[in-house]
Short mmCIF file of C-alpha atoms in Angstrom, two decimals:
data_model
loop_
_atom_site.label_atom_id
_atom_site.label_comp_id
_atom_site.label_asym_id
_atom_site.label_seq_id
_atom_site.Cartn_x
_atom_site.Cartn_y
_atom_site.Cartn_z
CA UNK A 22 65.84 78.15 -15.05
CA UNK A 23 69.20 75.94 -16.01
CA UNK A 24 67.01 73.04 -14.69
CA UNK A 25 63.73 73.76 -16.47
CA UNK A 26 65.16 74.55 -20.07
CA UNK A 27 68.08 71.75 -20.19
CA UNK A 28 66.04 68.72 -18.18
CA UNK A 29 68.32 65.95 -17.18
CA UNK A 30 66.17 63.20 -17.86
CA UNK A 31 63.24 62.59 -20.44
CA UNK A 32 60.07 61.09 -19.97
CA UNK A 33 59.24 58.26 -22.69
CA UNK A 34 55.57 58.56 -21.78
CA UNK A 35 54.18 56.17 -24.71
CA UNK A 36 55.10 53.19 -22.22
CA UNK A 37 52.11 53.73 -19.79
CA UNK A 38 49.58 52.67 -22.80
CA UNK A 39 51.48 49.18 -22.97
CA UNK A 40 50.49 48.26 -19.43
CA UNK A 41 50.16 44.65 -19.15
CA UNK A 42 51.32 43.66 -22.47
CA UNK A 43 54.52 44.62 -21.87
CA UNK A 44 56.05 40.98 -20.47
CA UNK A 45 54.67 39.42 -23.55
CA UNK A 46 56.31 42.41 -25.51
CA UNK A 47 59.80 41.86 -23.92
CA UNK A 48 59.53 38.25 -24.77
CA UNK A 49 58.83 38.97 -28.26
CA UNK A 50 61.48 41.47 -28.58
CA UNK A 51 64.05 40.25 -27.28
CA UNK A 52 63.65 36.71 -29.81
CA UNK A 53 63.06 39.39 -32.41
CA UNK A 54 66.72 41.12 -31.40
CA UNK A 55 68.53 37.71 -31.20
CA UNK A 56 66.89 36.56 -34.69
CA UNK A 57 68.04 40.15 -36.21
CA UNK A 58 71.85 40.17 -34.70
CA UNK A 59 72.02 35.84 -35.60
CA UNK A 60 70.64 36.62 -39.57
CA UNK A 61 72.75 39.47 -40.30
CA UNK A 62 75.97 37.66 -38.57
CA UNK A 63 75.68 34.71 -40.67
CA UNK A 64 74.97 37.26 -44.28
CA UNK A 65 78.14 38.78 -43.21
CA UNK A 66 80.26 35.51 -41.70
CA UNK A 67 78.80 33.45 -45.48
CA UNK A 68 80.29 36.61 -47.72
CA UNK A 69 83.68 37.75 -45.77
CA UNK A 70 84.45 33.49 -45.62
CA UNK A 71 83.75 33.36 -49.16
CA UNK A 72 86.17 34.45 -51.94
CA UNK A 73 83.46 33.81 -54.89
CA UNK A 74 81.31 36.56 -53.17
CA UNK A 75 84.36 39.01 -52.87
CA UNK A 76 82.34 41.26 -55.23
CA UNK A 77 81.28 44.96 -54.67
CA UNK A 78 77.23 43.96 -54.96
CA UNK A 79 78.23 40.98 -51.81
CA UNK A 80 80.53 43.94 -50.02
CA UNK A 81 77.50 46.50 -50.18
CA UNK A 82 75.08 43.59 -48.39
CA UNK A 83 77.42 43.26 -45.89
CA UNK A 84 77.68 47.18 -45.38
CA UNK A 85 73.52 46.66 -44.85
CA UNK A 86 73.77 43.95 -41.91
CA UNK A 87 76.14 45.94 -40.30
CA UNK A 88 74.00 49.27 -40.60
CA UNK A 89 71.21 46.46 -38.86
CA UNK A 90 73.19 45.42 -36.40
CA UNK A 91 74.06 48.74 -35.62
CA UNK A 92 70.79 50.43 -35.47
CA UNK A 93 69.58 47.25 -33.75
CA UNK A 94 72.11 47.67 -30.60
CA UNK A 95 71.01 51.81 -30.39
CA UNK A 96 67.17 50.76 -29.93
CA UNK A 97 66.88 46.78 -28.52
CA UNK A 98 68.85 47.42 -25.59
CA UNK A 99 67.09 50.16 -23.98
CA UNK A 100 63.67 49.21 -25.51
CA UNK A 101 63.77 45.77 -23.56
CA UNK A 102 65.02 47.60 -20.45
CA UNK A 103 62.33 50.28 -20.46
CA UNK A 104 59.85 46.99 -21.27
CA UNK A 105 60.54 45.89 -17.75
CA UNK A 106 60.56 49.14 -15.72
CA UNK A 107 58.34 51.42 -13.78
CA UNK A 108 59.95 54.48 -14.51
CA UNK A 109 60.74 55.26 -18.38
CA UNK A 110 63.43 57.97 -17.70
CA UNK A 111 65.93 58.45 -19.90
CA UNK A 112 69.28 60.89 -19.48
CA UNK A 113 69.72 63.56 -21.77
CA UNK A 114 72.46 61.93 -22.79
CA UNK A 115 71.37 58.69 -23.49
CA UNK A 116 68.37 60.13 -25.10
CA UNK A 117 70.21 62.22 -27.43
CA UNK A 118 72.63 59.23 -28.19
CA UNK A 119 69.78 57.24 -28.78
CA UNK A 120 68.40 60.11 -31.36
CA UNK A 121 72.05 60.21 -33.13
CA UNK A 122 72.24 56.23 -33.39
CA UNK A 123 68.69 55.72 -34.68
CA UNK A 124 68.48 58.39 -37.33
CA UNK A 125 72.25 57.72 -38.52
CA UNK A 126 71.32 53.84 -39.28
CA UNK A 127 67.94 55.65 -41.04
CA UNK A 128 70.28 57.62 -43.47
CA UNK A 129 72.83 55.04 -43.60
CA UNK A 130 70.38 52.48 -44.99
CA UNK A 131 69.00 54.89 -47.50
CA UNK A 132 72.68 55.97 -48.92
CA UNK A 133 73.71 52.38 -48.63
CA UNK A 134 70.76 51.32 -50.92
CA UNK A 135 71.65 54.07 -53.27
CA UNK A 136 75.02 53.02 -53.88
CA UNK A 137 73.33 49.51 -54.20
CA UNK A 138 71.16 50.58 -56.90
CA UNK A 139 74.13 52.47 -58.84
CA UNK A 140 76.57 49.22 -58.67
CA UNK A 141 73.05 47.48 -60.24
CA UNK A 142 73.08 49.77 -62.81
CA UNK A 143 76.93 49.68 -64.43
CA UNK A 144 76.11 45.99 -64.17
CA UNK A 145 73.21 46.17 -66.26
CA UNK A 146 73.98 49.04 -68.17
CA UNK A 147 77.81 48.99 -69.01
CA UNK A 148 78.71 45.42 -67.95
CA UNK A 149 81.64 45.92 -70.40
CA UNK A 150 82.67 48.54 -68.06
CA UNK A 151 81.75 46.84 -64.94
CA UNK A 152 84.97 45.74 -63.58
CA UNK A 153 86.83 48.83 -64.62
CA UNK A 154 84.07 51.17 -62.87
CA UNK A 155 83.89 49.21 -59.72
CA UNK A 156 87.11 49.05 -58.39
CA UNK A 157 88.00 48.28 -55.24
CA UNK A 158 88.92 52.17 -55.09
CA UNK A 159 85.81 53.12 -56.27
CA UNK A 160 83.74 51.02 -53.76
CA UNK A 161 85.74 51.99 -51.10
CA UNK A 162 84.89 55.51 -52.07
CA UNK A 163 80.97 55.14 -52.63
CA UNK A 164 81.41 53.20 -49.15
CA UNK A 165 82.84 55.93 -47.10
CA UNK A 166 80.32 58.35 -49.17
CA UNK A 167 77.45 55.99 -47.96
CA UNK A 168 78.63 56.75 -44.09
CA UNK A 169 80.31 59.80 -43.55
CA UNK A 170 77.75 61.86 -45.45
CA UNK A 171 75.13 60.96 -42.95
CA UNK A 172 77.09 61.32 -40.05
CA UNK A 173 78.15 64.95 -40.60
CA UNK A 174 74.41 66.03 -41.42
CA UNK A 175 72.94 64.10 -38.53
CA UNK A 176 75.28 65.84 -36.40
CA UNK A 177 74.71 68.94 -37.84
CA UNK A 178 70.97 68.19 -36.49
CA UNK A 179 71.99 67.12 -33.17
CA UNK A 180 73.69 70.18 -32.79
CA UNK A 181 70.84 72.63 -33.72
CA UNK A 182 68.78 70.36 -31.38
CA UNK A 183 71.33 70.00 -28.38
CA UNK A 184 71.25 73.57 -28.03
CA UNK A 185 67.38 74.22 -27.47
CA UNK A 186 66.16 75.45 -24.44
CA UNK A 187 63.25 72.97 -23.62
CA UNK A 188 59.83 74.03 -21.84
CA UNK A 189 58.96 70.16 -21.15
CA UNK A 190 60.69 66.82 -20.76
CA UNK A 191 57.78 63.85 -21.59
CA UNK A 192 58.45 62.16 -25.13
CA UNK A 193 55.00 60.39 -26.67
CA UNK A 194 57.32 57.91 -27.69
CA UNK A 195 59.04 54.44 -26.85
CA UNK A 196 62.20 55.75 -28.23
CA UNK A 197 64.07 58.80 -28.29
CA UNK A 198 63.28 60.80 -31.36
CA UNK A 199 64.16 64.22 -32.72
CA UNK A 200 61.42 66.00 -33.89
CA UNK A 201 59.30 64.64 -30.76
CA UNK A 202 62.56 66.83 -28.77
CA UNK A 203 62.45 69.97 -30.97
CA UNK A 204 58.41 70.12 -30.37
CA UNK A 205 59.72 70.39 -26.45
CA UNK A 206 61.30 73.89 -27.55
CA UNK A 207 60.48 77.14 -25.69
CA UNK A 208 61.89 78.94 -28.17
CA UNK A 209 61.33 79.75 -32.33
CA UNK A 210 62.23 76.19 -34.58
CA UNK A 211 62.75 77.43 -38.03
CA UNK A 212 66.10 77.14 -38.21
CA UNK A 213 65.49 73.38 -37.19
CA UNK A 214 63.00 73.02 -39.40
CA UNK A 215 65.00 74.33 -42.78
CA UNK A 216 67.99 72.07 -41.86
CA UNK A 217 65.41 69.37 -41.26
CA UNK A 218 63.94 69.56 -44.35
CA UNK A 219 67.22 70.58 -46.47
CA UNK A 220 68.41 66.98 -45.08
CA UNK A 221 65.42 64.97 -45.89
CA UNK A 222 65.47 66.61 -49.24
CA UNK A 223 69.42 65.26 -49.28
CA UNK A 224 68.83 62.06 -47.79
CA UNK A 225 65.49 60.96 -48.49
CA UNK A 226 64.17 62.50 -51.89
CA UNK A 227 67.66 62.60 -53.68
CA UNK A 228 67.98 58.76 -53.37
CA UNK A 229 64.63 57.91 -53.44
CA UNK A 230 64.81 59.87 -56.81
CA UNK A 231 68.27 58.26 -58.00
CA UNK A 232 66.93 54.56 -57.64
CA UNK A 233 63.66 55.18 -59.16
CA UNK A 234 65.99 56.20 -62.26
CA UNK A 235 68.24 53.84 -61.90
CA UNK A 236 65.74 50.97 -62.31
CA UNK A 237 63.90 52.90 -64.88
CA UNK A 238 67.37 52.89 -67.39
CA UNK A 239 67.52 49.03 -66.10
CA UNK A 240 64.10 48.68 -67.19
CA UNK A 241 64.60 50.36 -70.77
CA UNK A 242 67.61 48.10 -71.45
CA UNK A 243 66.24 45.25 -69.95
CA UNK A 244 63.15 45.16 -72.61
CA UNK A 245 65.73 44.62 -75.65
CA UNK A 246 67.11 41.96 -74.01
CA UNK A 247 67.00 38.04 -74.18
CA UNK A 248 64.36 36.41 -71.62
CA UNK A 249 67.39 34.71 -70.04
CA UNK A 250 69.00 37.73 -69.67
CA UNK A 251 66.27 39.22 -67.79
CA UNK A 252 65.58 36.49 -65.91
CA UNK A 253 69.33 37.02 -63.99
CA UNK A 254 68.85 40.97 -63.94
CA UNK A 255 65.78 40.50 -62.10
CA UNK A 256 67.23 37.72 -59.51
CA UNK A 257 69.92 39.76 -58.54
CA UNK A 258 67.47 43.32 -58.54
CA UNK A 259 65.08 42.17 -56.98
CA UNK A 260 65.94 41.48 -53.57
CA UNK A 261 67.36 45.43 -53.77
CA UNK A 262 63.86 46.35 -55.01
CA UNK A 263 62.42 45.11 -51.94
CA UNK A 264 64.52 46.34 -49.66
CA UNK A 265 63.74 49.74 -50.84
CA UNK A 266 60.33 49.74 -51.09
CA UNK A 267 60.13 48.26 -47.21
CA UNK A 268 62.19 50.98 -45.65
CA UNK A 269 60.18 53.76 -47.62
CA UNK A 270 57.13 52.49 -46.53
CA UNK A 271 58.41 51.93 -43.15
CA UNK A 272 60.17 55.59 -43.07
CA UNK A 273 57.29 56.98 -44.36
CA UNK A 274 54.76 55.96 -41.58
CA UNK A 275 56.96 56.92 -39.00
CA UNK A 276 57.95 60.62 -40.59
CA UNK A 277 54.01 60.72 -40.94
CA UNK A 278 52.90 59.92 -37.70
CA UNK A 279 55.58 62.65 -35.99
CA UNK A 280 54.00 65.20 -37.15
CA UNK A 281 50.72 64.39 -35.82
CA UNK A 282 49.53 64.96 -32.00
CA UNK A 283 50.34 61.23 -30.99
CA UNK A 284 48.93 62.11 -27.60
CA UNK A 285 45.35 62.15 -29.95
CA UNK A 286 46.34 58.79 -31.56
CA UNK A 287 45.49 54.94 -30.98
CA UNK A 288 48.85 54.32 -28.75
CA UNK A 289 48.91 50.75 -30.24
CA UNK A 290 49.12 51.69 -33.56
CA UNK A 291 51.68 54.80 -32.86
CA UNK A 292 54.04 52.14 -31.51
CA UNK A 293 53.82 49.90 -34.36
CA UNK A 294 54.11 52.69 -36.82
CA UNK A 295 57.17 54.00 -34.82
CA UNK A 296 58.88 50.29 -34.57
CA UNK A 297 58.45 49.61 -38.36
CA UNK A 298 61.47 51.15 -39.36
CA UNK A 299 63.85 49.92 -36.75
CA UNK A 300 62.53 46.53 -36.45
CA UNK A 301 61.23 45.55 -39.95
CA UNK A 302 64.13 46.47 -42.74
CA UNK A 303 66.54 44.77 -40.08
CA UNK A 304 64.80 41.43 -39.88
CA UNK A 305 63.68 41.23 -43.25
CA UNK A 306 66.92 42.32 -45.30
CA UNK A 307 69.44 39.48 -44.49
CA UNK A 308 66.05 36.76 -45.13
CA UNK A 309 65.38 38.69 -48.69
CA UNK A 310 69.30 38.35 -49.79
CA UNK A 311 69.70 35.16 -47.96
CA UNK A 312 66.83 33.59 -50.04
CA UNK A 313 66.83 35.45 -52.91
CA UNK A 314 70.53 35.52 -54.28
CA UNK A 315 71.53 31.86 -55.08
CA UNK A 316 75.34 32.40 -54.29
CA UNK A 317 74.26 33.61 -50.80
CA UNK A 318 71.36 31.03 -50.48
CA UNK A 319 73.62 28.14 -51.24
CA UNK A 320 76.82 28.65 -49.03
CA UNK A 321 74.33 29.37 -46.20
CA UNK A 322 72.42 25.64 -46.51
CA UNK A 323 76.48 24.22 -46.67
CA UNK A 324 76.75 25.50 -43.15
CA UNK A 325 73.23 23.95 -41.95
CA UNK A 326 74.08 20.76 -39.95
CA UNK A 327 71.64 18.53 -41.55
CA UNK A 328 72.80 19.48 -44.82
CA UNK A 329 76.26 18.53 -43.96
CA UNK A 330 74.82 15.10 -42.35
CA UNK A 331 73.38 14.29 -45.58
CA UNK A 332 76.53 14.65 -47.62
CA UNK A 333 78.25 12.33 -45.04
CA UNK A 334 75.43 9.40 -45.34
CA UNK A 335 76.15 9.85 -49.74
#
């Protein structure tokens, strides 16, 4: 009974449907890993080598590489190993680390946006104030706010899901997830299910909320404002506006399609729609900033060799 209700190994089943596309996947995956981890290393090495982007908008990008790199190294790693292998078996251990690491860099990204979007807004709004609101206290504060919160209600989760006594071990997944564990349950969810949903409501909706008004007041003061003034506010909020709207849509299709019978779904598109969220905000953030914000954009071409070559032949 021990063995049957606490497995020690899952099954990530959704790997059978990749058959033969798999070496082609690898090779695609793993460029795609060593394009994420070599992006967001040279957003953070261009901002912690400059002192002109010492500034809490420059510390908060930095805080989103490093949430990229680290949900990166909780789903490449095994993802390219399970890419190559027969057997897709995963410890209970692993798999639940796996669960902990993924979902932590999902919250961390949205909290870390949301303290994006309120350092946007004194800027905007109370530039007066800006430098007396942002201190380094206070961004060390909405900092630790933006990563401990999400840690304590993740494990929180992990604990109401640990302690499930399981009636099967085969995931429908390439990756470890949490609700596709719960569904395993031989026994009642609703307590699961009201934590669930009191942290997406925390997590999701509340900041999802907060940035929408956040850009709105932008928005209001922006209209009464000089075309060159909005012409900077919109430089320097945009690149935050698309962020956001990428990982919502991203988190969104994956949240949809795990509540659906993926067993009953196109296994192509379940994959993609599972990936989007892990592999797409990652790879696109430190491209958006990089290209978007000048300051950023124009220490980054200093350290490009031909750049350098063509200041030496002037």
């Amino acid at each position: 009974m021990e063995n049957s209700s606490h497995p020690s190994y899952f099954n990530l089943t959704m790997f059978v449907n990749i058959g033969s596309y798999r070496y082609p996947a690898f090779v695609f995956c793993l460029l795609l890993f060593a394009m994420i981890v070599s992006a967001n290393l040279v957003i953070i090495l261009v901002i912690s080598q400059q002192r002109t982007l010492h500034e809490p908008m420059y510390f908060f990008i930095v805080c989103l590489s490093i949430n990229s790199l680290y949900g990166s190294a909780g789903f490449f790693p095994r993802f390219l190993m399970d890419l190559l292998s027969d057997a897709h078996l995963i410890s209970r251990p692993a798999c639940y680390t796996q669960i902990y690491v993924i979902y932590t860099y999902a919250l961390y990204e949205l909290t870390i946006l949301s303290v994006m979007a309120y350092d946007r807004y004194i800027a905007v709004c109370h530039p007066l104030h800006y430098h007396s609101k942002m201190t380094s206290k206070t961004v060390f504060k909405l900092a630790a706010f933006a990563w401990i919160c999400p840690s304590f209600l993740m494990t929180t989760i992990m604990y109401l899901s640990i302690r499930l006594p399981l009636c099967s071990n085969k995931i429908p997944k390439v990756f470890c997830a949490n609700w596709s564990v719960v569904k395993l349950s031989c026994v009642s969810t609703v307590i699961n299910n009201i934590v669930g949903l009191l942290v997406a409501t925390t997590t999701v909706f509340l900041p999802l909320a907060y940035v929408l008004y956040t850009y709105l007041r932008i928005l209001l003061v922006c209209r009464r404002c000089s075309a060159e003034f909005k012409a900077k506010v919109f430089q320097t909020c945009l690149p935050h506006t698309i962020s956001f709207m990428i990982y919502s849509i991203t988190g969104f299709c994956d949240i949809a399609i795990s509540r659906y019978n993926l067993e009953d779904l196109n296994p192509f598109v379940v994959v993609i729609l599972s990936l989007e969220f892990v592999v797409i905000p990652p790879v696109l953030n430190p491209f958006v900033y990089g290209l978007k914000l000048p300051e950023i954009r124009r220490h980054i071409l200093k350290m490009l060799p031909w750049k350098t070559k063509s200041h030496l032949c002037f």
